[in-house]
Amino acid sequence: MTSMLSRALAHYPNRFDPGMLSGLPEHLQKTIQRRNKVLGPGYTLIYKEPVEFVSGHGAHLIDRHGNDYLDAYNNVPCVGHAHPHVAEAVARQMAAVNTNTRYVQEALVDYAERLLATFPEELSKLSIACSGSEANDLAMRVARFHTGAEGIIVTRWAYHGITREVASFSPTLGAGSPLGPNVRLIDAPDPRLVAPGSTLDEHMRQQVRGAIDDLERHGYRLAALITDCAYSSDGIFTDPPGYMQAVVEEVHAAGGVYIADEVQSGFARLGDSMWGFSRHGVLPDIVTMGKPMGNGLPISGVVFRPEVCEEFGRNVRYFNTFGGSSIPVAAGAAVLDVIEKENVQQRVLENGNALRAGLREITKDSPCIAEVRGAGLFVGVEIVKDRETLEPDRARAEDVINDMRDRRILISGTGTSANTLKIRPPLAFDSADVTRFLETFAEVAKNRL
C-alpha cells in the first residue's frame, strides 16, 4: 500500500504511517480501518506498530493480551493510571451530583484554596476550564485586555494548544497552521547557543529584547511572553535555573506580562519544586495548568495576580459550563491528596535523578548522544549523527523509540527535528520502574547507539 502520510503529520514525532497498515496484526488492521471511517481529520496514531490498551495501574498499561507495558511517556495520568483514590473520589461524586459554578459548591472553594496555597501568595485568583488549550486561550485574552496590546513572544517550536487563537502562537503545529502577524519567536534556553563570553541570562534577554523591538517596528506592543517551563516541544531544556529573571525584567519593562505554561512541567513534574517557574525564582503574572490536573479528567486552570485579571472580570463575561463542575473538581482534589500523602515530589526527585544518571552512564561513550538533560521525571536524550556538528538523527531516534515499544516500554520524540527522546512517565514511576527502563534501554543502546 502506498504511504498516505499527510503533510500535516510529516513532522509529527513517532507517528504511525497509514501506508503500513497491511503489515499489522489482523485485529489492529480492522480496528484502525473502522477508526479511519468514523473519526474526523487530524487524528494520528503513534509507533510503527500501534498498540491498544485495556487497563492500567501506576506507570503500567496492559494490552488486550495481558502484556504489561511500562509507560514512560504519558503525563496526563499524573499520579498514575487508574489511581484508586482518584477513581473512588470521582465515582463518589458522580453518584451524588455534578453542578457548575453558577451554584455554590463548598468543594470547589476548598479545592481552589488548596491549589492556590501551592503558589506564591501574590498568585491568588483561580479560573477553571477544561483543557490546556482553553487555559492558554483565557490567559492570553486576559493578557491582551490588561495590557491593551497584541504582541506575543514564544519559543521557536513551542506548543500551547489547538484553539484558533492558541494555534496562532504554537509554531510546532507546522506550516499548515500559520502564526499570527503579532507573534515573534525566540530561542529555547539551550546553553549551547550562547556566544563565547556571554551567559544564558544575557542571551535570553537579547532574544526577548530583539523580539520586542521587531514587534514595535511592525506596530505591535507586547502583550505577553508565554513559555512552557520545560520547553517540552523545543527539545526539553530545564537547566540551568535562574535565567528567567532577565527575561521577565525585559517583558515587564515593555509593559507585557509573563505567562508560565505549567501544563507539562507543573504538579511536581520537575522534582525540586511544585511548579517549574519556581526553579527560576521568578513570579509570573499568569500561570496555566492542564493535562495532569485531574489525572485524566478534563480540568484545567489559570492562576492570576489579582491586578492582572480584575478589570477583565468586571468587563468581560467568562463562563465555562464544565470548567469547575463537581466531578472534575473531585478529581483535582484527589490528585492533590495523592501528591501530599505519597510524598510524590520527593519520589520524583529521587527516581528522576537515578534515571538520568543511569542514562548518562549507558550513553557516555556513544557518538550518537549529544546530551541527556532534564529535571525530575522529564528527561530528554538528544540523538545526533555527530557530537561535533550536532546534526539531528531523527531516523535513529525513531528506531530507538520503536525498539523500546517492541520491548514494551513507551517513550516518544520531541524537538524541532524530533530527534530527542521524550521520557515523561506518570509520577507513580518508582525505583523498580527505573531499573526496568534502564535495563531495557541498555539493550537497545547496544544495537542503536
Coordinates of C-alpha atoms in Angstrom, one line a residue:
M1 CA 0.0 0.0 0.0
T2 CA 1.3 3.5 -0.9
S3 CA 2.0 5.7 2.1
M4 CA -0.9 8.0 3.0
L5 CA 1.1 10.1 5.4
S6 CA -0.3 13.7 5.2
R7 CA 1.8 16.8 5.0
A8 CA 0.2 17.9 8.3
L9 CA 1.7 14.9 10.1
A10 CA 5.0 14.8 8.3
H11 CA 6.8 16.3 11.2
Y12 CA 4.8 14.7 14.0
P13 CA 7.2 12.7 16.1
N14 CA 7.0 8.9 16.1
R15 CA 3.8 8.8 14.1
F16 CA 2.3 5.7 12.5
D17 CA 2.4 5.7 8.7
P18 CA -1.1 4.6 7.5
G19 CA 0.6 3.2 4.4
M20 CA 2.0 0.4 6.6
L21 CA -1.5 -0.8 7.7
S22 CA -1.4 -4.1 5.9
G23 CA 1.7 -5.2 7.9
L24 CA -0.2 -5.1 11.2
P25 CA -1.9 -7.9 13.0
E26 CA -5.5 -8.5 11.7
H27 CA -7.3 -7.2 14.7
L28 CA -5.4 -4.0 14.7
Q29 CA -5.9 -3.6 11.0
K30 CA -9.7 -3.9 11.3
T31 CA -10.0 -1.5 14.3
I32 CA -7.8 1.1 12.6
Q33 CA -9.8 0.8 9.4
R34 CA -13.1 1.3 11.3
R35 CA -11.4 4.2 13.1
N36 CA -10.4 5.9 9.8
K37 CA -14.0 5.6 8.6
V38 CA -15.6 7.4 11.5
L39 CA -13.1 9.8 13.0
G40 CA -12.7 13.3 11.7
P41 CA -9.5 14.9 10.4
G42 CA -6.3 15.4 12.3
Y43 CA -6.1 12.1 14.3
T44 CA -2.9 10.1 14.4
L45 CA -1.5 7.0 16.0
I46 CA 2.0 6.6 17.3
Y47 CA 4.6 3.8 17.0
K48 CA 5.5 1.8 13.9
E49 CA 3.1 -0.8 15.3
P50 CA 0.3 1.0 17.2
V51 CA -0.8 -0.6 20.5
E52 CA -4.2 -1.0 22.2
F53 CA -4.6 -0.9 25.9
V54 CA -7.5 -2.1 28.1
S55 CA -6.3 -1.3 31.6
G56 CA -3.6 0.4 33.6
H57 CA -2.1 0.9 37.1
G58 CA 0.6 3.1 38.3
A59 CA 3.1 3.6 35.4
H60 CA 1.9 0.4 33.7
L61 CA -0.5 -0.2 30.8
I62 CA -2.0 -3.6 29.9
D63 CA -2.9 -4.6 26.4
R64 CA -5.7 -6.8 25.3
H65 CA -3.5 -9.9 25.5
G66 CA -2.4 -9.2 29.1
N67 CA 1.1 -7.8 28.3
D68 CA 2.5 -5.3 30.7
Y69 CA 3.9 -2.1 29.2
L70 CA 6.0 0.4 31.2
D71 CA 4.6 3.8 30.5
A72 CA 7.4 6.3 30.4
Y73 CA 5.5 8.8 28.2
N74 CA 2.1 9.8 29.4
N75 CA 1.9 12.8 31.8
V76 CA -1.9 13.0 31.8
P77 CA -2.4 10.3 34.5
C78 CA -0.3 12.5 36.8
V79 CA -0.4 10.3 39.9
G80 CA -0.7 7.0 38.0
H81 CA -3.2 5.1 35.7
A82 CA -6.4 4.3 37.5
H83 CA -5.2 5.5 40.8
P84 CA -7.7 4.0 43.3
H85 CA -8.1 7.2 45.4
V86 CA -8.9 9.3 42.3
A87 CA -11.2 6.7 40.9
E88 CA -13.1 6.4 44.2
A89 CA -13.4 10.2 44.6
V90 CA -14.8 10.6 41.0
A91 CA -17.2 7.7 41.4
R92 CA -18.5 9.0 44.7
Q93 CA -19.1 12.5 43.3
M94 CA -20.7 11.1 40.1
A95 CA -23.1 9.2 42.3
A96 CA -24.0 12.4 44.2
V97 CA -24.3 15.4 41.9
N98 CA -22.5 17.3 39.1
T99 CA -23.2 21.1 39.1
N100 CA -21.4 24.1 37.7
T101 CA -20.0 27.3 39.1
R102 CA -23.3 29.1 38.9
Y103 CA -24.2 27.2 42.1
V104 CA -22.5 27.4 45.4
Q105 CA -20.0 24.5 45.8
E106 CA -18.1 24.3 49.0
A107 CA -15.9 21.6 47.4
L108 CA -14.9 24.0 44.7
V109 CA -13.9 26.6 47.2
D110 CA -11.9 24.1 49.2
Y111 CA -10.1 22.9 46.1
A112 CA -9.3 26.5 45.0
E113 CA -7.9 27.3 48.4
R114 CA -5.7 24.2 48.5
L115 CA -4.4 24.7 45.0
L116 CA -3.6 28.3 45.4
A117 CA -1.8 27.5 48.7
T118 CA 0.9 25.8 46.5
F119 CA 1.6 29.1 44.7
P120 CA 3.3 32.3 45.9
E121 CA 0.8 34.4 47.8
E122 CA 0.7 37.1 45.0
L123 CA -0.9 34.5 42.7
S124 CA -4.3 34.3 44.4
K125 CA -7.1 34.1 41.8
L126 CA -8.1 30.8 40.0
S127 CA -10.3 30.3 36.9
I128 CA -11.1 26.8 35.9
A129 CA -11.6 25.4 32.3
C130 CA -11.5 22.0 30.7
S131 CA -8.2 21.8 28.7
G132 CA -4.8 23.3 28.5
S133 CA -5.8 25.0 25.2
E134 CA -8.7 26.7 26.9
A135 CA -6.5 27.8 29.8
N136 CA -3.9 29.3 27.5
D137 CA -6.7 30.9 25.4
L138 CA -8.1 32.6 28.5
A139 CA -4.7 33.6 29.8
M140 CA -3.9 35.4 26.5
R141 CA -7.3 37.1 26.4
V142 CA -6.7 38.5 29.9
A143 CA -3.1 39.5 29.0
R144 CA -4.4 41.4 26.0
F145 CA -7.2 43.1 27.9
H146 CA -4.8 44.0 30.8
T147 CA -2.1 45.5 28.6
G148 CA -4.2 46.8 25.7
A149 CA -1.5 45.3 23.4
E150 CA -1.4 42.4 20.9
G151 CA 2.2 41.2 20.6
I152 CA 3.1 37.7 21.7
I153 CA 6.5 36.0 22.2
V154 CA 7.0 32.3 22.2
T155 CA 9.9 29.8 21.7
R156 CA 10.7 28.6 18.2
W157 CA 9.0 25.2 18.4
A158 CA 6.5 25.8 21.2
Y159 CA 3.1 24.1 21.6
H160 CA 0.5 25.8 23.7
G161 CA -2.8 24.4 22.3
I162 CA -5.2 24.0 19.5
T163 CA -7.9 26.7 19.6
R164 CA -7.6 29.1 16.7
E165 CA -6.1 31.8 19.0
V166 CA -3.6 29.5 20.7
A167 CA -2.7 27.7 17.5
S168 CA -1.6 31.1 16.2
F169 CA 1.3 31.1 18.7
S170 CA 2.1 27.3 18.6
P171 CA 4.8 27.0 15.9
T172 CA 5.2 23.3 16.4
L173 CA 1.8 22.8 14.6
G174 CA 3.6 23.5 11.4
A175 CA 3.1 25.4 8.2
G176 CA -0.5 24.3 7.8
S177 CA -1.3 26.3 11.0
P178 CA 0.2 29.8 10.3
L179 CA 1.4 32.0 13.1
G180 CA -0.2 35.3 13.7
P181 CA 1.5 38.5 12.4
N182 CA 1.7 39.6 16.0
V183 CA 3.8 36.6 17.1
R184 CA 7.6 36.5 17.4
L185 CA 9.9 33.5 18.1
I186 CA 12.9 33.3 20.3
D187 CA 15.3 30.5 21.1
A188 CA 14.6 27.9 23.7
P189 CA 17.1 28.3 26.6
D190 CA 19.8 26.0 25.1
P191 CA 23.1 26.9 26.7
R192 CA 24.9 25.7 23.6
L193 CA 23.5 28.7 21.7
V194 CA 25.3 31.2 24.0
A195 CA 28.1 33.1 22.3
P196 CA 31.6 32.7 23.9
G197 CA 32.0 35.2 26.8
S198 CA 28.2 35.7 27.3
T199 CA 25.7 34.0 29.6
L200 CA 22.4 32.2 29.1
D201 CA 20.8 35.1 31.0
E202 CA 22.1 37.7 28.6
H203 CA 21.4 35.5 25.5
M204 CA 17.8 35.1 26.5
R205 CA 17.5 38.8 27.4
Q206 CA 18.8 39.8 24.0
Q207 CA 16.4 37.3 22.3
V208 CA 13.4 38.9 24.1
R209 CA 14.6 42.4 23.5
G210 CA 15.0 41.8 19.8
A211 CA 11.6 40.3 19.6
I212 CA 10.0 43.3 21.4
D213 CA 11.9 45.7 19.1
D214 CA 10.6 43.8 16.0
L215 CA 7.1 43.8 17.2
E216 CA 7.1 47.5 17.8
R217 CA 8.7 48.1 14.4
H218 CA 5.6 46.5 12.9
G219 CA 3.1 48.3 15.1
Y220 CA 2.6 45.9 17.9
R221 CA 3.2 46.5 21.6
L222 CA 4.0 43.5 23.8
A223 CA 1.0 41.8 25.5
A224 CA 2.7 38.6 26.7
L225 CA 5.6 36.2 26.7
I226 CA 4.4 32.7 27.2
T227 CA 6.8 29.8 27.9
D228 CA 6.4 26.1 28.7
C229 CA 8.6 25.8 31.7
A230 CA 10.2 22.6 30.5
Y231 CA 10.3 23.6 26.8
S232 CA 8.9 20.2 26.1
S233 CA 8.2 20.7 22.4
D234 CA 11.5 22.5 21.8
G235 CA 13.5 19.5 23.0
I236 CA 13.3 19.7 26.8
F237 CA 15.5 22.4 28.3
T238 CA 15.2 22.8 32.1
D239 CA 18.7 23.9 33.2
P240 CA 20.4 25.9 34.5
P241 CA 17.8 27.6 36.7
G242 CA 17.8 31.4 37.1
Y243 CA 18.0 32.8 33.6
M244 CA 14.2 33.7 33.6
Q245 CA 14.8 36.7 35.8
A246 CA 16.4 38.6 33.0
V247 CA 13.6 37.6 30.6
V248 CA 10.8 38.7 32.9
E249 CA 12.6 42.0 33.5
E250 CA 12.5 42.7 29.8
V251 CA 8.9 41.7 29.4
H252 CA 7.8 43.9 32.2
A253 CA 9.9 46.8 31.0
A254 CA 8.0 46.6 27.7
G255 CA 4.6 46.6 29.5
G256 CA 3.9 43.0 28.9
V257 CA 3.0 40.1 31.2
Y258 CA 4.7 36.7 31.7
I259 CA 2.6 33.6 31.4
A260 CA 4.1 30.5 32.8
D261 CA 2.6 27.5 30.9
E262 CA 2.8 24.7 33.6
V263 CA 0.6 22.2 31.7
Q264 CA 3.6 19.9 31.2
S265 CA 6.0 21.0 33.9
G266 CA 3.7 21.5 36.9
F267 CA 2.5 19.3 39.7
A268 CA 6.0 18.4 40.9
R269 CA 7.0 17.0 37.5
L270 CA 10.4 18.6 37.7
G271 CA 11.1 17.2 41.2
D272 CA 12.6 20.1 43.1
S273 CA 9.5 22.3 43.1
M274 CA 5.8 22.0 42.7
W275 CA 5.9 24.5 39.7
G276 CA 8.5 24.9 37.0
F277 CA 8.7 28.6 37.3
S278 CA 9.7 28.3 41.0
R279 CA 13.1 26.9 40.0
H280 CA 14.0 30.2 38.4
G281 CA 13.0 32.4 41.3
V282 CA 10.5 34.4 39.2
L283 CA 6.9 35.5 39.8
P284 CA 4.7 35.0 36.7
D285 CA 1.7 37.3 36.2
I286 CA -0.4 34.3 35.0
V287 CA 0.1 30.6 35.3
T288 CA -1.7 28.0 33.3
M289 CA -2.3 24.3 34.1
G290 CA -3.9 21.4 32.2
K291 CA -3.4 17.7 31.5
P292 CA -2.3 16.3 34.9
M293 CA -4.7 18.4 37.0
G294 CA -7.4 15.8 37.1
N295 CA -5.4 12.7 36.4
G296 CA -7.2 12.3 33.0
L297 CA -10.5 14.1 33.6
P298 CA -10.9 17.3 31.6
I299 CA -10.0 20.1 34.0
S300 CA -7.5 22.9 33.6
G301 CA -6.8 26.1 35.4
V302 CA -5.5 29.7 35.1
V303 CA -4.0 31.4 38.2
F304 CA -3.6 35.2 38.2
R305 CA -2.1 38.0 40.1
P306 CA -5.4 39.8 41.0
E307 CA -4.4 43.2 39.5
V308 CA -4.0 41.4 36.1
C309 CA -7.4 39.9 35.9
E310 CA -9.7 42.2 37.9
E311 CA -10.6 44.7 35.2
F312 CA -11.2 41.8 32.7
G313 CA -13.6 40.2 35.2
R314 CA -15.5 43.5 35.6
N315 CA -16.0 44.0 31.9
V316 CA -16.0 40.6 30.2
R317 CA -18.3 37.7 30.7
Y318 CA -16.5 34.4 31.1
F319 CA -18.3 31.2 32.0
N320 CA -17.4 27.6 31.2
T321 CA -20.2 25.0 31.6
F322 CA -17.9 22.2 32.6
G323 CA -14.9 24.2 34.0
G324 CA -15.2 23.9 37.8
S325 CA -18.0 21.4 37.7
S326 CA -18.3 19.0 40.6
I327 CA -16.8 15.8 39.1
P328 CA -13.5 17.3 37.7
V329 CA -13.0 19.2 40.9
A330 CA -13.3 16.0 42.9
A331 CA -10.6 14.5 40.6
G332 CA -8.4 17.6 41.1
A333 CA -8.8 17.4 44.9
A334 CA -7.9 13.7 44.9
V335 CA -4.8 14.4 42.9
L336 CA -3.6 16.9 45.5
D337 CA -4.4 14.3 48.2
V338 CA -2.1 11.8 46.5
I339 CA 0.7 14.3 45.9
E340 CA 0.7 15.1 49.6
K341 CA 0.1 11.7 51.1
E342 CA 2.5 9.8 48.8
N343 CA 5.2 12.4 49.0
V344 CA 5.2 12.5 45.2
Q345 CA 7.7 15.3 44.8
Q346 CA 10.4 13.5 46.7
R347 CA 9.7 10.3 44.8
V348 CA 10.0 12.2 41.5
L349 CA 13.3 13.9 42.6
E350 CA 14.9 10.6 43.6
N351 CA 13.8 8.5 40.7
G352 CA 14.4 11.3 38.2
N353 CA 18.0 11.6 39.4
A354 CA 18.5 7.9 39.2
L355 CA 17.0 7.7 35.7
R356 CA 19.2 10.5 34.3
A357 CA 22.3 9.1 36.0
G358 CA 21.7 5.7 34.5
L359 CA 21.0 7.1 31.0
R360 CA 24.2 9.1 31.2
E361 CA 26.2 6.1 32.2
I362 CA 24.7 3.9 29.4
T363 CA 25.3 6.6 26.7
K364 CA 28.6 8.2 27.9
D365 CA 30.7 6.6 25.1
S366 CA 28.1 6.8 22.3
P367 CA 29.0 9.1 19.4
C368 CA 25.3 9.4 18.8
I369 CA 24.3 11.1 22.0
A370 CA 24.6 14.9 22.3
E371 CA 23.1 15.2 25.7
V372 CA 21.0 13.7 28.4
R373 CA 19.1 16.5 30.1
G374 CA 16.0 17.4 32.1
A375 CA 14.8 17.5 35.7
G376 CA 12.7 15.2 37.8
L377 CA 10.7 12.9 35.6
F378 CA 11.0 15.0 32.5
V379 CA 14.1 13.7 30.5
G380 CA 15.4 14.3 27.0
V381 CA 18.1 12.2 25.3
E382 CA 19.3 14.1 22.1
I383 CA 20.3 11.8 19.3
V384 CA 22.7 13.2 16.6
K385 CA 24.7 11.9 13.7
D386 CA 27.8 13.6 15.1
R387 CA 28.6 15.0 18.5
E388 CA 30.7 17.8 17.0
T389 CA 28.2 19.1 14.4
L390 CA 25.1 18.2 16.4
E391 CA 23.3 17.2 13.2
P392 CA 20.0 15.7 14.2
D393 CA 19.4 12.0 13.6
R394 CA 15.6 11.6 13.6
A395 CA 15.7 8.2 11.9
R396 CA 17.9 6.7 14.7
A397 CA 15.7 8.3 17.3
E398 CA 12.6 6.7 15.9
D399 CA 14.4 3.4 15.7
V400 CA 15.1 3.6 19.4
I401 CA 11.6 4.6 20.2
N402 CA 10.1 1.7 18.3
D403 CA 12.7 -0.8 19.7
M404 CA 11.7 0.3 23.2
R405 CA 8.0 -0.1 22.3
D406 CA 8.7 -3.6 20.9
R407 CA 10.2 -4.3 24.4
R408 CA 7.1 -2.9 26.0
I409 CA 8.4 0.4 27.1
L410 CA 6.7 3.6 25.9
I411 CA 8.5 6.8 25.1
S412 CA 8.3 9.3 22.2
G413 CA 10.2 12.1 20.5
T414 CA 10.4 15.9 20.6
G415 CA 12.4 18.9 19.3
T416 CA 12.4 20.7 16.0
S417 CA 13.8 17.6 14.3
A418 CA 12.0 15.1 16.6
N419 CA 15.5 13.6 17.4
T420 CA 15.3 14.0 21.2
L421 CA 13.8 11.1 23.1
K422 CA 11.0 12.3 25.4
I423 CA 10.8 10.4 28.6
R424 CA 7.9 11.7 30.7
P425 CA 6.2 9.0 32.8
P426 CA 3.3 9.2 35.2
L427 CA 4.6 10.4 38.6
A428 CA 3.9 6.9 40.0
F429 CA 7.1 5.8 38.3
D430 CA 9.1 4.1 41.0
S431 CA 12.6 2.6 41.6
A432 CA 11.6 -0.7 40.1
D433 CA 10.3 1.1 37.0
V434 CA 13.6 3.0 36.8
T435 CA 15.5 -0.3 36.9
R436 CA 13.4 -1.9 34.2
F437 CA 13.7 1.1 32.0
L438 CA 17.4 1.3 32.2
E439 CA 18.0 -2.4 31.7
T440 CA 15.8 -2.3 28.6
F441 CA 17.4 0.9 27.3
A442 CA 20.8 -0.6 27.7
E443 CA 19.8 -3.5 25.4
V444 CA 18.5 -1.1 22.8
A445 CA 21.6 1.1 23.0
K446 CA 23.9 -1.8 22.2
N447 CA 22.3 -2.0 18.8
R448 CA 21.3 1.5 18.0
L449 CA 23.6 3.9 19.9

